[in-house]
Amino acid sequence: MATSSSPSLLTSPASTKPKHCLPTLPFLPFKQLVNHSRTMATNAVSRREIVTTMLTTGLIASQLQSVSPVLAADDEEYVKDTSQVISKVRDTINMDKKDPNVAEAVTELRELSNSWVAKYRREKNLLGRPSFRDMYSALNAVSGHYISFGPTAPIPAKRKQRILEEMDTAEKALQRGR
């Protein structure tokens, strides 16, 4: 076998260094090593204790915070805007299909619903509310229908019934502050 100048796969044990850097314990007799480990374990704070303390502190802090007047004003505005959108949706989908103002009403509804969604979609405190969920679902169904079939196409009876039910549910949830 000829030797080449390229590094070989086999190296001598003296020239190799370990590629890992593991922490080493001090060289102690076994009995002292065990005692050293126990001392370190009793002085260290466990992750469980840290996480429990952090969660407890967070929960207490969140309970101590009161609702600011700014959120209350935003809540009133949300209720007012949502009620306005509900009435506009009801008026628009209950229009007679032969009414000449249907296309204009649908255009107004789409503008109003788009602005409502753009305004409230990113509000974290509203996302879990039943009123928001039902309104968003109903607006999605109405907008999807008019985008797919045009502004003058009547909404099918089943879809119309579901949208009106979602509007009723959202309105009831608004009245309850949900």
Short mmCIF file of N, CA, C and O in Angstrom, two decimals, residues 65-79 120 123-126 129:
data_model
loop_
_atom_site.label_atom_id
_atom_site.label_comp_id
_atom_site.label_asym_id
_atom_site.label_seq_id
_atom_site.Cartn_x
_atom_site.Cartn_y
_atom_site.Cartn_z
N GLN A 65 -54.65 43.89 37.23
CA GLN A 65 -54.88 44.96 36.27
C GLN A 65 -56.38 45.19 36.11
O GLN A 65 -57.16 44.27 35.97
N SER A 66 -56.77 46.44 36.15
CA SER A 66 -58.19 46.75 35.96
C SER A 66 -58.42 47.13 34.51
O SER A 66 -57.50 47.45 33.77
N VAL A 67 -59.67 47.11 34.10
CA VAL A 67 -60.02 47.49 32.74
C VAL A 67 -59.85 48.99 32.62
O VAL A 67 -60.41 49.75 33.39
N SER A 68 -59.04 49.39 31.67
CA SER A 68 -58.79 50.81 31.52
C SER A 68 -59.97 51.49 30.83
O SER A 68 -60.70 50.86 30.08
N PRO A 69 -60.16 52.79 31.04
CA PRO A 69 -61.24 53.50 30.38
C PRO A 69 -61.11 53.49 28.86
O PRO A 69 -62.10 53.55 28.16
N VAL A 70 -59.88 53.37 28.35
CA VAL A 70 -59.68 53.32 26.91
C VAL A 70 -60.35 52.08 26.33
O VAL A 70 -61.03 52.14 25.31
N LEU A 71 -60.18 50.92 27.00
CA LEU A 71 -60.82 49.69 26.52
C LEU A 71 -62.33 49.80 26.59
O LEU A 71 -63.04 49.29 25.73
N ALA A 72 -62.85 50.45 27.61
CA ALA A 72 -64.30 50.60 27.72
C ALA A 72 -64.84 51.44 26.57
O ALA A 72 -65.89 51.15 26.00
N ALA A 73 -64.12 52.49 26.19
CA ALA A 73 -64.55 53.31 25.07
C ALA A 73 -64.48 52.51 23.77
O ALA A 73 -65.36 52.59 22.92
N ASP A 74 -63.41 51.73 23.61
CA ASP A 74 -63.28 50.89 22.43
C ASP A 74 -64.40 49.87 22.37
O ASP A 74 -64.90 49.55 21.30
N ASP A 75 -64.80 49.34 23.52
CA ASP A 75 -65.87 48.36 23.58
C ASP A 75 -67.19 48.99 23.13
O ASP A 75 -67.94 48.37 22.37
N GLU A 76 -67.46 50.19 23.57
CA GLU A 76 -68.69 50.88 23.14
C GLU A 76 -68.66 51.13 21.64
O GLU A 76 -69.69 50.98 20.97
N GLU A 77 -67.51 51.50 21.13
CA GLU A 77 -67.38 51.73 19.69
C GLU A 77 -67.58 50.44 18.92
O GLU A 77 -68.23 50.42 17.87
N TYR A 78 -67.02 49.33 19.43
CA TYR A 78 -67.19 48.03 18.79
C TYR A 78 -68.67 47.64 18.74
O TYR A 78 -69.16 47.19 17.71
N VAL A 79 -69.38 47.84 19.85
CA VAL A 79 -70.80 47.50 19.90
C VAL A 79 -71.58 48.34 18.89
O VAL A 79 -72.43 47.83 18.15
N TYR A 120 -61.29 45.57 13.25
CA TYR A 120 -61.39 44.73 14.44
C TYR A 120 -60.70 43.37 14.33
O TYR A 120 -60.59 42.66 15.32
N GLU A 123 -57.61 43.03 16.71
CA GLU A 123 -57.82 43.33 18.13
C GLU A 123 -57.83 42.02 18.92
O GLU A 123 -58.76 41.23 18.82
N LYS A 124 -56.80 41.81 19.71
CA LYS A 124 -56.66 40.55 20.46
C LYS A 124 -57.79 40.35 21.47
O LYS A 124 -58.23 39.24 21.70
N ASN A 125 -58.28 41.44 22.07
CA ASN A 125 -59.31 41.30 23.09
C ASN A 125 -60.68 40.98 22.49
O ASN A 125 -61.60 40.62 23.21
N LEU A 126 -60.84 41.07 21.18
CA LEU A 126 -62.13 40.78 20.54
C LEU A 126 -62.17 39.40 19.88
O LEU A 126 -63.25 38.87 19.63
N ARG A 129 -64.39 36.63 21.36
CA ARG A 129 -65.80 36.93 21.64
C ARG A 129 -66.73 36.21 20.66
O ARG A 129 -66.47 36.19 19.45
#
